[in-house]
PDB file of C-alpha atoms in Angstrom:
ATOM      1  CA  MET A   1       0.000   0.000   0.000  1.00  0.00           C
ATOM      2  CA  ASN A   2       1.369   3.407  -1.020  1.00  0.00           C
ATOM      3  CA  TYR A   3       0.013   5.451   1.861  1.00  0.00           C
ATOM      4  CA  GLU A   4       1.179   8.811   0.529  1.00  0.00           C
ATOM      5  CA  LEU A   5      -0.543   8.274  -2.813  1.00  0.00           C
ATOM      6  CA  LEU A   6      -3.697   7.034  -1.123  1.00  0.00           C
ATOM      7  CA  CYS A   7      -3.672  10.007   1.261  1.00  0.00           C
ATOM      8  CA  ASN A   8      -3.500  12.411  -1.685  1.00  0.00           C
ATOM      9  CA  LYS A   9      -6.551  10.726  -3.195  1.00  0.00           C
ATOM     10  CA  VAL A  10      -8.411  11.053   0.103  1.00  0.00           C
ATOM     11  CA  ILE A  11      -7.508  14.752   0.221  1.00  0.00           C
ATOM     12  CA  SER A  12      -9.046  15.249  -3.219  1.00  0.00           C
ATOM     13  CA  ILE A  13     -12.248  13.516  -2.103  1.00  0.00           C
ATOM     14  CA  VAL A  14     -12.421  15.593   1.087  1.00  0.00           C
ATOM     15  CA  ARG A  15     -11.807  18.793  -0.872  1.00  0.00           C
ATOM     16  CA  LEU A  16     -14.627  17.954  -3.286  1.00  0.00           C
ATOM     17  CA  THR A  17     -17.019  17.257  -0.419  1.00  0.00           C
ATOM     18  CA  GLY A  18     -15.889  20.429   1.304  1.00  0.00           C
ATOM     19  CA  ASN A  19     -16.922  22.448  -1.734  1.00  0.00           C
ATOM     20  CA  PHE A  20     -20.441  21.056  -1.345  1.00  0.00           C
ATOM     21  CA  ILE A  21     -20.580  22.007   2.348  1.00  0.00           C
ATOM     22  CA  ARG A  22     -19.301  25.533   1.660  1.00  0.00           C
ATOM     23  CA  LYS A  23     -21.957  26.039  -0.996  1.00  0.00           C
ATOM     24  CA  GLU A  24     -24.714  24.823   1.303  1.00  0.00           C
ATOM     25  CA  SER A  25     -23.497  27.080   4.127  1.00  0.00           C
ATOM     26  CA  MET A  26     -24.504  30.106   2.049  1.00  0.00           C
ATOM     27  CA  GLN A  27     -28.110  28.963   1.693  1.00  0.00           C
ATOM     28  CA  PHE A  28     -28.701  26.717   4.695  1.00  0.00           C
ATOM     29  CA  ASP A  29     -32.251  26.654   6.075  1.00  0.00           C
ATOM     30  CA  VAL A  30     -32.302  26.172   9.858  1.00  0.00           C
ATOM     31  CA  ASN A  31     -35.822  24.759   9.580  1.00  0.00           C
ATOM     32  CA  LYS A  32     -34.298  21.609   8.089  1.00  0.00           C
ATOM     33  CA  ILE A  33     -32.522  20.646  11.306  1.00  0.00           C
ATOM     34  CA  GLU A  34     -33.212  17.199  12.752  1.00  0.00           C
ATOM     35  CA  TYR A  35     -32.493  15.949  16.266  1.00  0.00           C
ATOM     36  CA  LYS A  36     -30.777  12.610  16.889  1.00  0.00           C
ATOM     37  CA  GLY A  37     -30.924  13.160  20.636  1.00  0.00           C
ATOM     38  CA  LEU A  38     -30.672  15.843  23.302  1.00  0.00           C
ATOM     39  CA  ASN A  39     -28.775  18.787  21.764  1.00  0.00           C
ATOM     40  CA  ASP A  40     -27.490  16.414  19.066  1.00  0.00           C
ATOM     41  CA  MET A  41     -28.388  17.976  15.732  1.00  0.00           C
ATOM     42  CA  VAL A  42     -28.012  16.804  12.149  1.00  0.00           C
ATOM     43  CA  SER A  43     -28.978  18.199   8.754  1.00  0.00           C
ATOM     44  CA  TYR A  44     -29.249  17.093   5.148  1.00  0.00           C
ATOM     45  CA  VAL A  45     -25.786  18.630   4.707  1.00  0.00           C
ATOM     46  CA  ASP A  46     -24.207  16.110   7.112  1.00  0.00           C
ATOM     47  CA  LYS A  47     -25.986  13.182   5.487  1.00  0.00           C
ATOM     48  CA  THR A  48     -25.307  14.206   1.887  1.00  0.00           C
ATOM     49  CA  ALA A  49     -21.668  14.992   2.648  1.00  0.00           C
ATOM     50  CA  GLU A  50     -21.260  11.556   4.210  1.00  0.00           C
ATOM     51  CA  GLN A  51     -22.798   9.866   1.183  1.00  0.00           C
ATOM     52  CA  LYS A  52     -20.407  11.723  -1.116  1.00  0.00           C
ATOM     53  CA  LEU A  53     -17.417  10.700   0.987  1.00  0.00           C
ATOM     54  CA  VAL A  54     -18.470   7.059   1.158  1.00  0.00           C
ATOM     55  CA  GLN A  55     -19.234   6.768  -2.546  1.00  0.00           C
ATOM     56  CA  ASN A  56     -15.780   8.020  -3.471  1.00  0.00           C
ATOM     57  CA  LEU A  57     -13.766   6.346  -0.712  1.00  0.00           C
ATOM     58  CA  GLU A  58     -15.171   2.895  -1.434  1.00  0.00           C
ATOM     59  CA  LYS A  59     -13.723   3.185  -4.944  1.00  0.00           C
ATOM     60  CA  LEU A  60     -10.235   3.395  -3.420  1.00  0.00           C
ATOM     61  CA  ILE A  61     -10.549   0.212  -1.341  1.00  0.00           C
ATOM     62  CA  PRO A  62     -13.690  -1.691  -2.413  1.00  0.00           C
ATOM     63  CA  ASP A  63     -13.669  -4.177   0.485  1.00  0.00           C
ATOM     64  CA  ALA A  64     -13.016  -1.646   3.234  1.00  0.00           C
ATOM     65  CA  GLY A  65     -15.422  -1.222   6.123  1.00  0.00           C
ATOM     66  CA  PHE A  66     -17.004   2.028   7.257  1.00  0.00           C
ATOM     67  CA  ILE A  67     -17.736   3.589  10.627  1.00  0.00           C
ATOM     68  CA  THR A  68     -19.704   6.779   9.982  1.00  0.00           C
ATOM     69  CA  GLU A  69     -21.394   9.294  12.239  1.00  0.00           C
ATOM     70  CA  GLU A  70     -24.639   9.540  10.298  1.00  0.00           C
ATOM     71  CA  LYS A  71     -24.741   5.803   9.572  1.00  0.00           C
ATOM     72  CA  THR A  72     -25.546   6.214   5.877  1.00  0.00           C
ATOM     73  CA  VAL A  73     -23.402   3.086   5.649  1.00  0.00           C
ATOM     74  CA  ASN A  74     -21.972   0.912   8.382  1.00  0.00           C
ATOM     75  CA  ARG A  75     -20.148  -2.270   7.429  1.00  0.00           C
ATOM     76  CA  ASP A  76     -17.224  -4.315   8.658  1.00  0.00           C
ATOM     77  CA  GLY A  77     -13.982  -4.585   6.752  1.00  0.00           C
ATOM     78  CA  LYS A  78     -11.544  -7.461   7.102  1.00  0.00           C
ATOM     79  CA  THR A  79      -8.387  -5.352   6.916  1.00  0.00           C
ATOM     80  CA  TYR A  80      -9.289  -1.714   6.270  1.00  0.00           C
ATOM     81  CA  THR A  81     -11.855   0.567   7.919  1.00  0.00           C
ATOM     82  CA  TRP A  82     -12.721   4.185   7.117  1.00  0.00           C
ATOM     83  CA  ILE A  83     -13.850   6.275  10.102  1.00  0.00           C
ATOM     84  CA  ILE A  84     -15.744   9.359   8.965  1.00  0.00           C
ATOM     85  CA  ASP A  85     -17.221  12.517  10.425  1.00  0.00           C
ATOM     86  CA  PRO A  86     -18.695  14.349   7.433  1.00  0.00           C
ATOM     87  CA  LEU A  87     -19.250  17.594   9.325  1.00  0.00           C
ATOM     88  CA  ASP A  88     -17.489  17.922  12.662  1.00  0.00           C
ATOM     89  CA  GLY A  89     -18.925  20.998  14.325  1.00  0.00           C
ATOM     90  CA  THR A  90     -22.500  20.644  13.069  1.00  0.00           C
ATOM     91  CA  THR A  91     -23.813  23.021  15.743  1.00  0.00           C
ATOM     92  CA  ASN A  92     -21.331  25.673  14.601  1.00  0.00           C
ATOM     93  CA  PHE A  93     -22.388  25.135  10.985  1.00  0.00           C
ATOM     94  CA  ILE A  94     -26.083  25.447  11.816  1.00  0.00           C
ATOM     95  CA  HIS A  95     -25.529  28.686  13.742  1.00  0.00           C
ATOM     96  CA  GLY A  96     -23.182  30.180  11.155  1.00  0.00           C
ATOM     97  CA  ILE A  97     -20.081  30.005  13.342  1.00  0.00           C
ATOM     98  CA  PRO A  98     -17.018  29.488  11.101  1.00  0.00           C
ATOM     99  CA  ALA A  99     -15.392  26.539  12.845  1.00  0.00           C
ATOM    100  CA  TYR A 100     -16.275  23.172  11.305  1.00  0.00           C
ATOM    101  CA  GLY A 101     -14.748  20.609   9.011  1.00  0.00           C
ATOM    102  CA  ILE A 102     -14.452  17.083   7.651  1.00  0.00           C
ATOM    103  CA  SER A 103     -12.589  14.235   9.345  1.00  0.00           C
ATOM    104  CA  VAL A 104     -11.555  11.018   7.586  1.00  0.00           C
ATOM    105  CA  ALA A 105      -9.294   8.287   8.960  1.00  0.00           C
ATOM    106  CA  LEU A 106      -8.206   4.948   7.539  1.00  0.00           C
ATOM    107  CA  TYR A 107      -7.322   2.118   9.896  1.00  0.00           C
ATOM    108  CA  GLU A 108      -5.467  -1.012   8.821  1.00  0.00           C
ATOM    109  CA  ASP A 109      -5.852  -3.984  11.155  1.00  0.00           C
ATOM    110  CA  GLY A 110      -6.911  -1.585  13.891  1.00  0.00           C
ATOM    111  CA  VAL A 111      -3.944   0.770  13.420  1.00  0.00           C
ATOM    112  CA  PRO A 112      -4.258   4.261  11.891  1.00  0.00           C
ATOM    113  CA  VAL A 113      -2.441   4.733   8.581  1.00  0.00           C
ATOM    114  CA  ILE A 114      -4.102   7.868   7.163  1.00  0.00           C
ATOM    115  CA  GLY A 115      -5.739  10.885   8.773  1.00  0.00           C
ATOM    116  CA  VAL A 116      -7.233  13.879   6.992  1.00  0.00           C
ATOM    117  CA  VAL A 117      -8.993  16.833   8.636  1.00  0.00           C
ATOM    118  CA  CYS A 118     -10.114  19.815   6.585  1.00  0.00           C
ATOM    119  CA  GLU A 119     -11.147  23.033   8.341  1.00  0.00           C
ATOM    120  CA  LEU A 120     -13.444  24.457   5.704  1.00  0.00           C
ATOM    121  CA  ASN A 121     -13.625  28.143   6.573  1.00  0.00           C
ATOM    122  CA  ARG A 122      -9.887  28.798   6.414  1.00  0.00           C
ATOM    123  CA  GLY A 123      -9.279  26.239   3.714  1.00  0.00           C
ATOM    124  CA  GLU A 124      -6.774  24.352   5.863  1.00  0.00           C
ATOM    125  CA  MET A 125      -6.077  20.721   4.982  1.00  0.00           C
ATOM    126  CA  PHE A 126      -4.319  18.805   7.764  1.00  0.00           C
ATOM    127  CA  TYR A 127      -3.148  15.286   6.999  1.00  0.00           C
ATOM    128  CA  ALA A 128      -0.765  12.500   7.904  1.00  0.00           C
ATOM    129  CA  TYR A 129       0.045   9.060   6.580  1.00  0.00           C
ATOM    130  CA  LYS A 130       2.017   6.058   7.757  1.00  0.00           C
ATOM    131  CA  GLY A 131       5.703   6.536   7.018  1.00  0.00           C
ATOM    132  CA  GLY A 132       5.345  10.303   6.751  1.00  0.00           C
ATOM    133  CA  SER A 133       5.053  13.254   9.077  1.00  0.00           C
ATOM    134  CA  ALA A 134       2.054  15.546   9.574  1.00  0.00           C
ATOM    135  CA  TYR A 135       1.232  18.340   7.171  1.00  0.00           C
ATOM    136  CA  LEU A 136      -0.860  21.460   6.708  1.00  0.00           C
ATOM    137  CA  ASN A 137      -1.426  22.453   3.089  1.00  0.00           C
ATOM    138  CA  LYS A 138       1.720  20.560   2.004  1.00  0.00           C
ATOM    139  CA  LYS A 139       3.936  22.073   4.742  1.00  0.00           C
ATOM    140  CA  GLU A 140       5.244  19.871   7.531  1.00  0.00           C
ATOM    141  CA  ILE A 141       3.907  20.704  10.983  1.00  0.00           C
ATOM    142  CA  GLY A 142       4.885  19.813  14.528  1.00  0.00           C
ATOM    143  CA  VAL A 143       3.607  20.237  18.057  1.00  0.00           C
ATOM    144  CA  SER A 144       4.656  23.150  20.245  1.00  0.00           C
ATOM    145  CA  ALA A 145       7.669  23.221  22.532  1.00  0.00           C
ATOM    146  CA  ASN A 146       6.014  24.900  25.516  1.00  0.00           C
ATOM    147  CA  PRO A 147       7.262  23.104  28.633  1.00  0.00           C
ATOM    148  CA  ASP A 148       4.421  23.532  31.125  1.00  0.00           C
ATOM    149  CA  ILE A 149       0.776  24.485  31.621  1.00  0.00           C
ATOM    150  CA  LYS A 150       1.561  28.020  32.780  1.00  0.00           C
ATOM    151  CA  SER A 151       3.057  28.853  29.377  1.00  0.00           C
ATOM    152  CA  SER A 152       0.364  27.054  27.359  1.00  0.00           C
ATOM    153  CA  LEU A 153      -2.960  27.607  25.631  1.00  0.00           C
ATOM    154  CA  LEU A 154      -5.315  24.677  26.122  1.00  0.00           C
ATOM    155  CA  ALA A 155      -8.426  23.434  24.337  1.00  0.00           C
ATOM    156  CA  THR A 156     -11.394  21.421  25.511  1.00  0.00           C
ATOM    157  CA  GLY A 157     -14.993  20.575  24.698  1.00  0.00           C
ATOM    158  CA  PHE A 158     -18.175  20.713  26.748  1.00  0.00           C
ATOM    159  CA  PRO A 159     -20.548  17.759  27.056  1.00  0.00           C
ATOM    160  CA  TYR A 160     -23.967  18.315  25.493  1.00  0.00           C
ATOM    161  CA  TYR A 161     -25.579  15.231  27.045  1.00  0.00           C
ATOM    162  CA  GLN A 162     -24.775  12.712  29.814  1.00  0.00           C
ATOM    163  CA  PHE A 163     -23.941  15.360  32.386  1.00  0.00           C
ATOM    164  CA  ASP A 164     -23.051  12.962  35.212  1.00  0.00           C
ATOM    165  CA  LYS A 165     -19.382  14.011  35.143  1.00  0.00           C
ATOM    166  CA  GLN A 166     -20.060  17.717  34.775  1.00  0.00           C
ATOM    167  CA  ALA A 167     -19.178  18.651  38.358  1.00  0.00           C
ATOM    168  CA  GLN A 168     -15.665  17.205  38.291  1.00  0.00           C
ATOM    169  CA  TYR A 169     -15.138  18.494  34.758  1.00  0.00           C
ATOM    170  CA  LEU A 170     -15.914  22.045  35.877  1.00  0.00           C
ATOM    171  CA  LYS A 171     -13.436  21.711  38.735  1.00  0.00           C
ATOM    172  CA  LEU A 172     -10.764  20.572  36.297  1.00  0.00           C
ATOM    173  CA  LEU A 173     -11.660  23.419  33.961  1.00  0.00           C
ATOM    174  CA  GLU A 174     -11.395  25.936  36.792  1.00  0.00           C
ATOM    175  CA  GLU A 175      -7.897  24.714  37.629  1.00  0.00           C
ATOM    176  CA  MET A 176      -6.768  24.830  33.998  1.00  0.00           C
ATOM    177  CA  MET A 177      -8.190  28.343  33.546  1.00  0.00           C
ATOM    178  CA  GLN A 178      -6.235  29.593  36.538  1.00  0.00           C
ATOM    179  CA  LYS A 179      -2.938  27.906  35.622  1.00  0.00           C
ATOM    180  CA  SER A 180      -2.691  28.421  31.849  1.00  0.00           C
ATOM    181  CA  HIS A 181      -2.811  31.183  29.259  1.00  0.00           C
ATOM    182  CA  GLY A 182      -6.442  30.197  28.801  1.00  0.00           C
ATOM    183  CA  VAL A 183      -8.792  27.432  27.728  1.00  0.00           C
ATOM    184  CA  ARG A 184     -10.542  27.569  24.362  1.00  0.00           C
ATOM    185  CA  ARG A 185     -13.692  25.715  23.324  1.00  0.00           C
ATOM    186  CA  ILE A 186     -14.108  25.730  19.536  1.00  0.00           C
ATOM    187  CA  GLY A 187     -16.838  23.092  19.347  1.00  0.00           C
ATOM    188  CA  ALA A 188     -15.172  20.639  16.957  1.00  0.00           C
ATOM    189  CA  ALA A 189     -12.820  18.038  18.429  1.00  0.00           C
ATOM    190  CA  ALA A 190     -11.158  17.214  15.119  1.00  0.00           C
ATOM    191  CA  ILE A 191     -10.134  20.854  14.742  1.00  0.00           C
ATOM    192  CA  ASP A 192      -8.955  21.051  18.354  1.00  0.00           C
ATOM    193  CA  LEU A 193      -6.706  18.073  17.680  1.00  0.00           C
ATOM    194  CA  VAL A 194      -5.126  19.345  14.474  1.00  0.00           C
ATOM    195  CA  TYR A 195      -4.597  22.747  16.084  1.00  0.00           C
ATOM    196  CA  THR A 196      -2.677  20.855  18.772  1.00  0.00           C
ATOM    197  CA  ALA A 197      -0.727  19.045  16.060  1.00  0.00           C
ATOM    198  CA  CYS A 198       0.448  22.323  14.520  1.00  0.00           C
ATOM    199  CA  GLY A 199       1.235  24.020  17.826  1.00  0.00           C
ATOM    200  CA  ARG A 200      -1.638  26.487  18.087  1.00  0.00           C
ATOM    201  CA  PHE A 201      -2.823  24.628  21.165  1.00  0.00           C
ATOM    202  CA  ASP A 202      -0.402  22.924  23.531  1.00  0.00           C
ATOM    203  CA  ALA A 203      -2.896  20.342  24.769  1.00  0.00           C
ATOM    204  CA  PHE A 204      -6.496  19.253  24.277  1.00  0.00           C
ATOM    205  CA  PHE A 205      -8.696  17.283  26.639  1.00  0.00           C
ATOM    206  CA  GLU A 206     -12.287  16.095  26.361  1.00  0.00           C
ATOM    207  CA  TYR A 207     -14.463  13.169  27.407  1.00  0.00           C
ATOM    208  CA  ASN A 208     -17.633  11.588  26.009  1.00  0.00           C
ATOM    209  CA  LEU A 209     -16.365  11.736  22.419  1.00  0.00           C
ATOM    210  CA  GLN A 210     -17.138   9.367  19.558  1.00  0.00           C
ATOM    211  CA  GLN A 211     -14.431   7.659  17.507  1.00  0.00           C
ATOM    212  CA  TRP A 212     -15.251   9.640  14.367  1.00  0.00           C
ATOM    213  CA  ASP A 213     -14.561  12.816  16.368  1.00  0.00           C
ATOM    214  CA  PHE A 214     -10.946  11.907  17.029  1.00  0.00           C
ATOM    215  CA  ALA A 215      -9.790   8.995  14.813  1.00  0.00           C
ATOM    216  CA  ALA A 216      -8.063  11.206  12.243  1.00  0.00           C
ATOM    217  CA  GLY A 217      -7.018  14.010  14.591  1.00  0.00           C
ATOM    218  CA  CYS A 218      -5.284  11.769  17.110  1.00  0.00           C
ATOM    219  CA  PHE A 219      -3.196  10.166  14.375  1.00  0.00           C
ATOM    220  CA  ILE A 220      -2.197  13.575  13.023  1.00  0.00           C
ATOM    221  CA  VAL A 221      -1.138  14.674  16.528  1.00  0.00           C
ATOM    222  CA  GLN A 222       1.008  11.560  16.929  1.00  0.00           C
ATOM    223  CA  GLN A 223       2.635  11.973  13.510  1.00  0.00           C
ATOM    224  CA  ALA A 224       3.356  15.604  14.423  1.00  0.00           C
ATOM    225  CA  GLY A 225       5.356  14.449  17.455  1.00  0.00           C
ATOM    226  CA  GLY A 226       2.631  14.690  20.078  1.00  0.00           C
ATOM    227  CA  GLU A 227       1.132  12.180  22.464  1.00  0.00           C
ATOM    228  CA  VAL A 228      -2.410  10.891  22.953  1.00  0.00           C
ATOM    229  CA  PHE A 229      -3.790   9.129  26.035  1.00  0.00           C
ATOM    230  CA  ASP A 230      -7.004   8.389  27.863  1.00  0.00           C
ATOM    231  CA  PHE A 231      -7.577  10.150  31.177  1.00  0.00           C
ATOM    232  CA  SER A 232      -5.785   7.425  33.138  1.00  0.00           C
ATOM    233  CA  GLY A 233      -2.666   7.727  30.994  1.00  0.00           C
ATOM    234  CA  GLY A 234      -3.349   4.589  28.970  1.00  0.00           C
ATOM    235  CA  ASN A 235      -4.032   3.989  25.310  1.00  0.00           C
ATOM    236  CA  ASP A 236      -7.636   2.851  25.688  1.00  0.00           C
ATOM    237  CA  TYR A 237      -9.171   6.087  24.443  1.00  0.00           C
ATOM    238  CA  PHE A 238     -11.176   4.386  21.673  1.00  0.00           C
ATOM    239  CA  VAL A 239     -13.142   2.432  24.276  1.00  0.00           C
ATOM    240  CA  LYS A 240     -13.226   5.044  27.048  1.00  0.00           C
ATOM    241  CA  ARG A 241     -13.992   7.863  24.562  1.00  0.00           C
ATOM    242  CA  GLU A 242     -11.819  10.329  26.456  1.00  0.00           C
ATOM    243  CA  ILE A 243      -8.815  12.119  24.985  1.00  0.00           C
ATOM    244  CA  LEU A 244      -5.768  13.910  26.292  1.00  0.00           C
ATOM    245  CA  ALA A 245      -3.566  15.083  23.423  1.00  0.00           C
ATOM    246  CA  THR A 246      -0.423  17.054  24.249  1.00  0.00           C
ATOM    247  CA  ASN A 247       2.871  18.233  22.820  1.00  0.00           C
ATOM    248  CA  GLY A 248       4.536  15.588  24.974  1.00  0.00           C
ATOM    249  CA  LYS A 249       6.053  18.044  27.425  1.00  0.00           C
ATOM    250  CA  LEU A 250       2.739  18.722  29.164  1.00  0.00           C
ATOM    251  CA  THR A 251       1.621  15.103  29.443  1.00  0.00           C
ATOM    252  CA  ASP A 252       2.652  14.366  33.029  1.00  0.00           C
ATOM    253  CA  GLU A 253       1.387  17.684  34.379  1.00  0.00           C
ATOM    254  CA  MET A 254      -1.929  17.389  32.548  1.00  0.00           C
ATOM    255  CA  LEU A 255      -2.470  13.785  33.621  1.00  0.00           C
ATOM    256  CA  GLU A 256      -1.730  14.662  37.239  1.00  0.00           C
ATOM    257  CA  ALA A 257      -4.421  17.352  37.137  1.00  0.00           C
ATOM    258  CA  ILE A 258      -6.976  15.200  35.296  1.00  0.00           C
ATOM    259  CA  LYS A 259      -6.543  12.274  37.683  1.00  0.00           C
ATOM    260  CA  ARG A 260      -7.471  14.506  40.602  1.00  0.00           C
ATOM    261  CA  TYR A 261     -10.998  14.781  39.227  1.00  0.00           C
ATOM    262  CA  PHE A 262     -11.453  11.724  36.988  1.00  0.00           C
ATOM    263  CA  LYS A 263     -10.758   8.530  38.930  1.00  0.00           C
TER     264      LYS A 263
END
């Protein structure tokens, strides 16, 4: 498998789908919103974008499986699996807030080999592939060199359902706000992750995520020289659905703080 060549083909597919989303953003009708659950919105844009991605990606690897947010297709693959979020930041898109994008990852025997995240409003294409580094619009990127929380800008996300851990999360957030340059909440985990990969953020933490939120972004962080863990410091974040991504230098300090509130 030529991962670089395949990644370039994925980028072309993502770019084509991104053009559709940009066009729809100019004429989107908020009355066409649907609800999958509490505060969990979806639109025809999400669904159509996912269909476009699937139709083109399955041409690249016909027997690959798919894990997709909108479940327009959901099938097992023996060796390869695409993990897709067709519109990460749907709430931002619906409200006209310019922070949303597309996330596509390819896993081979359970290991990531390609990750592509496109932030549509700035036209930024982040990507990584096995055997390569991490890139932004063809330029190599890397995580920041900030050595500690007090010199860092952090990112997080807020839960929009299952609020049972909200109290300890707010305590952790209070500590991080007081110790760092600040904590940002963009509203799209894939973007938070790639911003960590290129050094805009020094660390990102969030719980109650889905695998399509972070499958591509985590791989890009790792290929950019960063580290990704669950809240206990392990590598079980796919099952636990909690992410700590850092530049590597903040890992111990961040984990120490997180473990005070998340046992």
